[in-house]
JSON list of C-alpha atoms and ligand atoms in Angstrom, two decimals:
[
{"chain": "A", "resi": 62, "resn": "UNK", "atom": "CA", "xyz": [-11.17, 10.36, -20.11]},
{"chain": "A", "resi": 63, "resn": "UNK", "atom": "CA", "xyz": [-11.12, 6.88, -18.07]},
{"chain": "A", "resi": 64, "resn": "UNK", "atom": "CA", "xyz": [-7.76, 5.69, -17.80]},
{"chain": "A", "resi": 65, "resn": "UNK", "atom": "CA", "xyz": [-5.69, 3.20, -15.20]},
{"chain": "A", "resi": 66, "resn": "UNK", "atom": "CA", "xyz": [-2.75, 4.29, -13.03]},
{"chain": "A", "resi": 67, "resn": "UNK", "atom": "CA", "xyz": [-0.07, 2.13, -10.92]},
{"chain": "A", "resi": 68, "resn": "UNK", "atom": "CA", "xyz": [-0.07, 3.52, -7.28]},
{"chain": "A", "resi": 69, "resn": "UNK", "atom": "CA", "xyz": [2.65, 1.73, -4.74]},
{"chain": "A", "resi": 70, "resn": "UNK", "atom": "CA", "xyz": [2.30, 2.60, -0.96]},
{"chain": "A", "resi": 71, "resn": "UNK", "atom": "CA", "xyz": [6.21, 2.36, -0.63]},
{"chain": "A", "resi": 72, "resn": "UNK", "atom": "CA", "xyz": [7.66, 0.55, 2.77]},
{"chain": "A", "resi": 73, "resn": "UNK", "atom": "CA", "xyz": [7.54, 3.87, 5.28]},
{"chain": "A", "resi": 74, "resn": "UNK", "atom": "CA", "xyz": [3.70, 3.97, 4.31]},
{"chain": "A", "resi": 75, "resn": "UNK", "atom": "CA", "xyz": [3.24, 0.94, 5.02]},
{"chain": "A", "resi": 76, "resn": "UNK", "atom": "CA", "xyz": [5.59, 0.79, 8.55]},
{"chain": "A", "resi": 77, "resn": "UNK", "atom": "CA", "xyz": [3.96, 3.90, 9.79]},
{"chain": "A", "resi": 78, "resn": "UNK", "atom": "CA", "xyz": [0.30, 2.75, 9.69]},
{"chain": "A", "resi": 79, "resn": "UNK", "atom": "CA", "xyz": [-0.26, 5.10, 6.77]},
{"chain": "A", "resi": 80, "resn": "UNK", "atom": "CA", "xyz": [-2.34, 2.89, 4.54]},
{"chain": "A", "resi": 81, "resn": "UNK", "atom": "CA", "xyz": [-5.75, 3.77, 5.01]},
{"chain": "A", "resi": 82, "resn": "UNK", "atom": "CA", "xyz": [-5.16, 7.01, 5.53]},
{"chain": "A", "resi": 83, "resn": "UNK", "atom": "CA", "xyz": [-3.63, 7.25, 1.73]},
{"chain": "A", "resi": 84, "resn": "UNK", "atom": "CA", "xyz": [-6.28, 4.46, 0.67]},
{"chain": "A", "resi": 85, "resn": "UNK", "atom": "CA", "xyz": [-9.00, 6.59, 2.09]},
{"chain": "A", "resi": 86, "resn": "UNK", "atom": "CA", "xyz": [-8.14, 10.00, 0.04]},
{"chain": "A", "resi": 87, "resn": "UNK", "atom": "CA", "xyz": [-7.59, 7.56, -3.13]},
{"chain": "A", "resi": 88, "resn": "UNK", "atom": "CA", "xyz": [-11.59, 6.39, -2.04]},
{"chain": "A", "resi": 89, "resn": "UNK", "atom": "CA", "xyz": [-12.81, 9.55, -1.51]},
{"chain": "A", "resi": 90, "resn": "UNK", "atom": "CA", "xyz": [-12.58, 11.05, -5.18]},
{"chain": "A", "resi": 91, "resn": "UNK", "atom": "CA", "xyz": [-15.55, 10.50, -6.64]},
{"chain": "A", "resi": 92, "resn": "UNK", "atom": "CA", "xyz": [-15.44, 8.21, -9.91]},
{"chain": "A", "resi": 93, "resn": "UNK", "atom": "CA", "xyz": [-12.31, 6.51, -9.23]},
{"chain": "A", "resi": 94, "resn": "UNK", "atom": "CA", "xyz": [-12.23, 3.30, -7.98]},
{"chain": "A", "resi": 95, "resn": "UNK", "atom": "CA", "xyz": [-9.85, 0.48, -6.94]},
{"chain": "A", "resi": 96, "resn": "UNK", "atom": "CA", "xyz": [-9.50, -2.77, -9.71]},
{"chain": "A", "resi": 97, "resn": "UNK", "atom": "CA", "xyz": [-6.76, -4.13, -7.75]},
{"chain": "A", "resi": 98, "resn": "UNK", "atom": "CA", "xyz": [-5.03, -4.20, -4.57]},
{"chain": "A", "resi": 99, "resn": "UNK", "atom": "CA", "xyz": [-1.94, -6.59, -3.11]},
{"chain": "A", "resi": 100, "resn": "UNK", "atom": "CA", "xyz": [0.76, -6.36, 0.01]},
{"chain": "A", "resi": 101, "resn": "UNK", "atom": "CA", "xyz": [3.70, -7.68, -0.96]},
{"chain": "A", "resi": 102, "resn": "UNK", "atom": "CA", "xyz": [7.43, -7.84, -1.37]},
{"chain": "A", "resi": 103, "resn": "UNK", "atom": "CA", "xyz": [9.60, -6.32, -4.15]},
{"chain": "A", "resi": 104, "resn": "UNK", "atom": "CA", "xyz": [12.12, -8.52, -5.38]},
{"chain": "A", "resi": 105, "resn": "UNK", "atom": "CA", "xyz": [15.64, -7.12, -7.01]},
{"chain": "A", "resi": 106, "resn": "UNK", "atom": "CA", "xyz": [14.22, -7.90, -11.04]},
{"chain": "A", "resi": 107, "resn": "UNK", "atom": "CA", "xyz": [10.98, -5.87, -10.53]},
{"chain": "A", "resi": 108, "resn": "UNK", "atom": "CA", "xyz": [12.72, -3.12, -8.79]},
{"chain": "A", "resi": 109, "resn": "UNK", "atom": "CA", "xyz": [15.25, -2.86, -11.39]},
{"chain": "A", "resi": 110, "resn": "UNK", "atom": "CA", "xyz": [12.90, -2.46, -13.97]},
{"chain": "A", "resi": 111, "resn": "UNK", "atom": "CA", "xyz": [10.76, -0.13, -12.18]},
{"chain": "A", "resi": 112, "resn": "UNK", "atom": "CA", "xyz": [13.28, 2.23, -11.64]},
{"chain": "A", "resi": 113, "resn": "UNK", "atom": "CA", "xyz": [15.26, 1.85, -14.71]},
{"chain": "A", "resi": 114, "resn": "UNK", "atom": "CA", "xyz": [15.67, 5.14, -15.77]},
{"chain": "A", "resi": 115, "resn": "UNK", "atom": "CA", "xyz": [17.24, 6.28, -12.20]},
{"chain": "A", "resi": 116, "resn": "UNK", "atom": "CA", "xyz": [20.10, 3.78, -12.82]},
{"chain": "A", "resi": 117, "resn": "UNK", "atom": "CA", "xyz": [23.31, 5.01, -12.38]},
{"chain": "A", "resi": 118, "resn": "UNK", "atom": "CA", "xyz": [22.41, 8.22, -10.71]},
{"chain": "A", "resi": 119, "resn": "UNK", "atom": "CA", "xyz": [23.65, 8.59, -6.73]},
{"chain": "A", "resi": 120, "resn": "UNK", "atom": "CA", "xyz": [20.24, 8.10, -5.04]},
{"chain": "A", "resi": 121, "resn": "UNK", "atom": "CA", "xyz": [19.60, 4.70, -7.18]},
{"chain": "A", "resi": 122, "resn": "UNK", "atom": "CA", "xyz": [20.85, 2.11, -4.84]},
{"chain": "A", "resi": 123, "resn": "UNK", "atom": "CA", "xyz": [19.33, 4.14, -1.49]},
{"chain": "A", "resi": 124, "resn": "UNK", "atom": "CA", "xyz": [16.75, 4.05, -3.23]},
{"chain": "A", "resi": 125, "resn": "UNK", "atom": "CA", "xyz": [16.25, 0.35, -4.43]},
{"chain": "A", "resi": 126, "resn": "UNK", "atom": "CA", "xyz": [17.20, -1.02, -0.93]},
{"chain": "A", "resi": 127, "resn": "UNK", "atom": "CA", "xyz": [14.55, 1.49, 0.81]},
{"chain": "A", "resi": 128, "resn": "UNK", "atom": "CA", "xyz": [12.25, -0.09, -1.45]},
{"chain": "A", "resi": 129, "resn": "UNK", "atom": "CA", "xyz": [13.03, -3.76, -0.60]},
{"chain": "A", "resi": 130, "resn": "UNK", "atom": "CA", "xyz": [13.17, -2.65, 3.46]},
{"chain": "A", "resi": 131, "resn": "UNK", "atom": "CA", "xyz": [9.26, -3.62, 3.79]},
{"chain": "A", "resi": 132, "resn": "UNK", "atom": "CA", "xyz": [6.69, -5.11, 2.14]},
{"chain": "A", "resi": 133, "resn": "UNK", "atom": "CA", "xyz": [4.82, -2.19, -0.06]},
{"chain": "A", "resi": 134, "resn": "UNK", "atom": "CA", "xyz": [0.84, -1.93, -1.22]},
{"chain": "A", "resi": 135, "resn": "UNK", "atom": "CA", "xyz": [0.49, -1.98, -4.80]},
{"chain": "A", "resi": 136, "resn": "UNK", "atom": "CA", "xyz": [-2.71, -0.46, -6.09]},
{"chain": "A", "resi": 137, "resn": "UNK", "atom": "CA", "xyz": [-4.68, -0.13, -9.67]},
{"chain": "A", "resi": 138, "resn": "UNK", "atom": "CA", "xyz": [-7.17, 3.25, -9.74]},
{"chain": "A", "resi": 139, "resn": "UNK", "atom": "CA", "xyz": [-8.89, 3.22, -12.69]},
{"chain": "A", "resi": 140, "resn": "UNK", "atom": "CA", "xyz": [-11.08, 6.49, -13.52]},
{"chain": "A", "resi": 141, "resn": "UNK", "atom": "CA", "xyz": [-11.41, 10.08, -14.87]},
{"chain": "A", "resi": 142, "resn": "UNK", "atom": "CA", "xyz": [-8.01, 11.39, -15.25]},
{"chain": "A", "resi": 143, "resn": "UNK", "atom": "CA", "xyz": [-6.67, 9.42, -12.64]},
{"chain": "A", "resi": 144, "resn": "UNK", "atom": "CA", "xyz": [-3.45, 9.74, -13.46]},
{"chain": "A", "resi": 145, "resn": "UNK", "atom": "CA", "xyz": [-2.42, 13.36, -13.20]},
{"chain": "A", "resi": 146, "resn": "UNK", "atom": "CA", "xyz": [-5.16, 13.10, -10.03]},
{"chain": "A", "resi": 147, "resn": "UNK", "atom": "CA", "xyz": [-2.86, 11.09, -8.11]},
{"chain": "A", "resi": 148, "resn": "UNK", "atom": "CA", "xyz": [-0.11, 12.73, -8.66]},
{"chain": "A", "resi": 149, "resn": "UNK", "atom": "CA", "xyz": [-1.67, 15.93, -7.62]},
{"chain": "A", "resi": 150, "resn": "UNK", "atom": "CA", "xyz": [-3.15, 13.89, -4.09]},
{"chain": "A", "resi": 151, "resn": "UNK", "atom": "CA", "xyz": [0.51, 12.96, -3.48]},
{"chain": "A", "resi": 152, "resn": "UNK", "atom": "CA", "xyz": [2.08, 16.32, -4.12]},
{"chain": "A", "resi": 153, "resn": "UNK", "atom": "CA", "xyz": [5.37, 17.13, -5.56]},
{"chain": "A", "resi": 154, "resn": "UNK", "atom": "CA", "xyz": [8.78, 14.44, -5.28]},
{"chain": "A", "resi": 155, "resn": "UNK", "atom": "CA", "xyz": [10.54, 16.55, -2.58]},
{"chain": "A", "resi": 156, "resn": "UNK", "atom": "CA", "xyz": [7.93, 16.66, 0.92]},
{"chain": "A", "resi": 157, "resn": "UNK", "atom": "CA", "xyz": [9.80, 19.51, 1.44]},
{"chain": "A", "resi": 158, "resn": "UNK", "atom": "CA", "xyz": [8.13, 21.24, -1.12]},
{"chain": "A", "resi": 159, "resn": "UNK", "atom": "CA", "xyz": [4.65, 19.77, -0.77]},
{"chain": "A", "resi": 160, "resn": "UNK", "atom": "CA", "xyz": [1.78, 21.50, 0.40]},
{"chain": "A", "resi": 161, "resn": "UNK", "atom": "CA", "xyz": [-0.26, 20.62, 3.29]},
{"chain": "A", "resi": 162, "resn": "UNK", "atom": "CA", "xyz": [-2.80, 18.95, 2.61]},
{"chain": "A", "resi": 163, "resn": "UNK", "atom": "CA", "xyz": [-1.06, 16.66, -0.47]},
{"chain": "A", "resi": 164, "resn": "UNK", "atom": "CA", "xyz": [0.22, 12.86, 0.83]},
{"chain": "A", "resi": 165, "resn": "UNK", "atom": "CA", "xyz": [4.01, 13.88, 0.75]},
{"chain": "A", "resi": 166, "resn": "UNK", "atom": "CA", "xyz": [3.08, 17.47, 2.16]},
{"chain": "A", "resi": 167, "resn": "UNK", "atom": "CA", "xyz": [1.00, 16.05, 5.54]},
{"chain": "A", "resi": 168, "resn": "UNK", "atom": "CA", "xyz": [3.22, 12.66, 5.95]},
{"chain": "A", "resi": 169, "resn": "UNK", "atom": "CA", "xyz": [6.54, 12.85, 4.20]},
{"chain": "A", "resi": 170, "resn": "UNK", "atom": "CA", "xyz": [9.97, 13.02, 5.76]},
{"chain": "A", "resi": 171, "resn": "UNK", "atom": "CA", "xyz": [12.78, 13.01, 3.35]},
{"chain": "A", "resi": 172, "resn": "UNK", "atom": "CA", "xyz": [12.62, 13.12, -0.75]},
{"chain": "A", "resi": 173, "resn": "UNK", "atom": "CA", "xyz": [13.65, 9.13, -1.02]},
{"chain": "A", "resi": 174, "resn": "UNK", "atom": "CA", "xyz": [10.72, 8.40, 1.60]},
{"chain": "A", "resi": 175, "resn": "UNK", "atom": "CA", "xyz": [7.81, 10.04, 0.27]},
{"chain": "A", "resi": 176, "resn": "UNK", "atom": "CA", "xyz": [5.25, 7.47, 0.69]},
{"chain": "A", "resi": 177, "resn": "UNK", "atom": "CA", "xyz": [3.78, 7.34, -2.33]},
{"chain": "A", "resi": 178, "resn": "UNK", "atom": "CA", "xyz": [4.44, 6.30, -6.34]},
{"chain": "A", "resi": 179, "resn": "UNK", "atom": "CA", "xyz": [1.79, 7.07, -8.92]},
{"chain": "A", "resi": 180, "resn": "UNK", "atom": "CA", "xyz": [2.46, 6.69, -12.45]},
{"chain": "A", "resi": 181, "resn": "UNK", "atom": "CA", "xyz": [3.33, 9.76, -14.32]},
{"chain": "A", "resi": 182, "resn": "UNK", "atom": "CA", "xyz": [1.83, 9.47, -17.94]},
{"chain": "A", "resi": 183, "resn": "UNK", "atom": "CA", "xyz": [-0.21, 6.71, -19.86]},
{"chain": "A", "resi": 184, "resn": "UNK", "atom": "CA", "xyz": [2.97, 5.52, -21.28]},
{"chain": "A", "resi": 185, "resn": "UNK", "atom": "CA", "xyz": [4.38, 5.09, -17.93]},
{"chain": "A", "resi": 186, "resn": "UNK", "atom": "CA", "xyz": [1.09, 3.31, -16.35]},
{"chain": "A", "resi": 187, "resn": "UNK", "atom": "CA", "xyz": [0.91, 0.83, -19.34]},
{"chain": "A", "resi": 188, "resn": "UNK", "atom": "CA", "xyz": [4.40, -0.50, -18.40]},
{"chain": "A", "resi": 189, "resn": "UNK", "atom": "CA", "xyz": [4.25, -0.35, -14.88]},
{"chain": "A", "resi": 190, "resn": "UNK", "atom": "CA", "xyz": [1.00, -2.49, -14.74]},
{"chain": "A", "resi": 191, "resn": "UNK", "atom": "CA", "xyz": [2.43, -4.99, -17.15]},
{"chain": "A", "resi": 192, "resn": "UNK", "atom": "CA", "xyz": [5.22, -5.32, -14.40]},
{"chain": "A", "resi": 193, "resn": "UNK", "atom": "CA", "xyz": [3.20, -5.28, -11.04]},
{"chain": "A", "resi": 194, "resn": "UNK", "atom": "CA", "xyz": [0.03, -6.75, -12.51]},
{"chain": "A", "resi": 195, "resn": "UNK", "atom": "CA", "xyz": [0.76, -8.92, -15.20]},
{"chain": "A", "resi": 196, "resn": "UNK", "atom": "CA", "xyz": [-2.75, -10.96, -15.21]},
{"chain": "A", "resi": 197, "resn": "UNK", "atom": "CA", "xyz": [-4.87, -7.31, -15.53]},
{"chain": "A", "resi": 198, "resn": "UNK", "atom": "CA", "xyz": [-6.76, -7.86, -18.33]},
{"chain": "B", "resi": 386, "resn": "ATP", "atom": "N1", "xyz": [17.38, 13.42, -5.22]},
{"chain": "B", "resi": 386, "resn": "ATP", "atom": "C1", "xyz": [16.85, 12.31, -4.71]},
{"chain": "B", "resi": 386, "resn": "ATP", "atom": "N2", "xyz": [17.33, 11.76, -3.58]},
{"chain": "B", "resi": 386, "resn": "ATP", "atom": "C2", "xyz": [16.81, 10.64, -3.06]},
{"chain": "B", "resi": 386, "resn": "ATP", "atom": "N3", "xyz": [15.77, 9.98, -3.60]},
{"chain": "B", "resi": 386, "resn": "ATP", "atom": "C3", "xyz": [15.22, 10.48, -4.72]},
{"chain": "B", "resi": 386, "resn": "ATP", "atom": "C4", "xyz": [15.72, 11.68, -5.35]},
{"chain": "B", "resi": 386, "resn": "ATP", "atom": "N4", "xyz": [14.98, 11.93, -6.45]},
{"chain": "B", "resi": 386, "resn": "ATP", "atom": "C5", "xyz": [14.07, 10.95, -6.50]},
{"chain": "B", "resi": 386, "resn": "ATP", "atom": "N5", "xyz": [14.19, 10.09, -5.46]},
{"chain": "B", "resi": 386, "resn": "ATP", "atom": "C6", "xyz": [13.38, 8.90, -5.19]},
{"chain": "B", "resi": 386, "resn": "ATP", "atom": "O1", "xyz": [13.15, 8.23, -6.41]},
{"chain": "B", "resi": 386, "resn": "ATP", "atom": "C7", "xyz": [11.75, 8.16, -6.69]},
{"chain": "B", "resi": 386, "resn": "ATP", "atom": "C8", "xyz": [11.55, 8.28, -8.17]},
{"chain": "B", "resi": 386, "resn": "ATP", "atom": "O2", "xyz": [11.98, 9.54, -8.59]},
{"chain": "B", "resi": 386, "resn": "ATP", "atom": "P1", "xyz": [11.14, 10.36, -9.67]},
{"chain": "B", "resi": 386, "resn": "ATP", "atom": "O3", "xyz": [11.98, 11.49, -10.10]},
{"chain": "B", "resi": 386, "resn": "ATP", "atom": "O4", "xyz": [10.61, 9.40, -10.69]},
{"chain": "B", "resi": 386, "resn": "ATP", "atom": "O5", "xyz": [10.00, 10.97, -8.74]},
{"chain": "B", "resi": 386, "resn": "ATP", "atom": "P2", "xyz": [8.43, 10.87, -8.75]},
{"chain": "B", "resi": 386, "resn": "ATP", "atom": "O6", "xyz": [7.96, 10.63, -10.13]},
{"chain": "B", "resi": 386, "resn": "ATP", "atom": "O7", "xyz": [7.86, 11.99, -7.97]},
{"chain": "B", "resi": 386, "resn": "ATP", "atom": "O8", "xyz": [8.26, 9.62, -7.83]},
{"chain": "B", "resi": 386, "resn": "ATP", "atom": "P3", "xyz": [7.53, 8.30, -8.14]},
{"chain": "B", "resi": 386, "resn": "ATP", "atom": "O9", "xyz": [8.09, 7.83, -9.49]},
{"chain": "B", "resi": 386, "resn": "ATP", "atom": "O10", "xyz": [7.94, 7.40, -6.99]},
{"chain": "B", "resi": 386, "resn": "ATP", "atom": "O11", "xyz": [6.09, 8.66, -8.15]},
{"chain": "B", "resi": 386, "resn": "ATP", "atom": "C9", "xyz": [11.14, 9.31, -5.86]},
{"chain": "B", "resi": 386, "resn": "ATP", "atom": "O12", "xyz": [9.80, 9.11, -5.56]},
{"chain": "B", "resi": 386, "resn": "ATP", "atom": "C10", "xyz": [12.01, 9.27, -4.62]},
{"chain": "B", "resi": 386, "resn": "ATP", "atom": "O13", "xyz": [11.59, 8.21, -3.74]}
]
């Protein structure tokens, strides 16, 4: 099943010259490929939304201003069940817990900086490409 997924490089990705590495293992699966790709700032609004459901809880505001420390990649992968597939290449939340060989398990640090966001179900990617890439047809 073809289907589009949201993919952020967050703003320790991006400061520790992890990019193409993560880009690279996104290339690398066969059938999936790249629609859209931009390096940019998050502003307050978009964060907000983004991480809606985490307001309120204690690592929220760490959270929001980690995300606004640096610009971030945002990414569209469109293919075969892309979705769950990026989520399995970035391994679980926690880096901690991550085996080698996943994103988080080779490059993450803590569970608030772990590189990587990919959406988490079709629900979820539909809204978060309306927010990041409001053009995509
Ligand atoms: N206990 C925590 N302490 C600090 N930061 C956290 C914690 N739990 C989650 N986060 C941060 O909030 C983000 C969103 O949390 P969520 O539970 O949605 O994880 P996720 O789905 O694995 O991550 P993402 O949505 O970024 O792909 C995490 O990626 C992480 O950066």
């Amino acid at each position: 099943m073809t289907q589009r997924t949201l993919v952020l490089l967050k703003p320790d990705a991006v400061r520790r010259g992890l990019i193409g590495e993560i880009i690279g293992r996104i290339e690398r699966k066969a059938n999936w490929t790249i629609s859209a790709l931009e390096l940019r700032s998050l502003d307050q609004d978009t964060l907000e939304a983004h991480y809606g459901e985490h307001k309120g809880k204690p690592f929220y505001e760490p959270l929001v201003a980690f995300m606004s420390s640096g610009p971030i990649v945002a990414l569209v992968v469109e293919g075969e069940r892309v979705i769950e597939g990026v989520r399995q290449l970035a391994g679980p939340t926690d880096p901690i817990a991550a085996q080698p060989g996943s994103i988080r398990g080779d490059f993450g640090t803590i569970v608030r900086e772990n590189l990587i966001h990919a959406s988490d179900s079709e629900e979820s990617a539909e809204r978060e490409l309306k927010l990041f890439f409001p053009g995509l047809v």
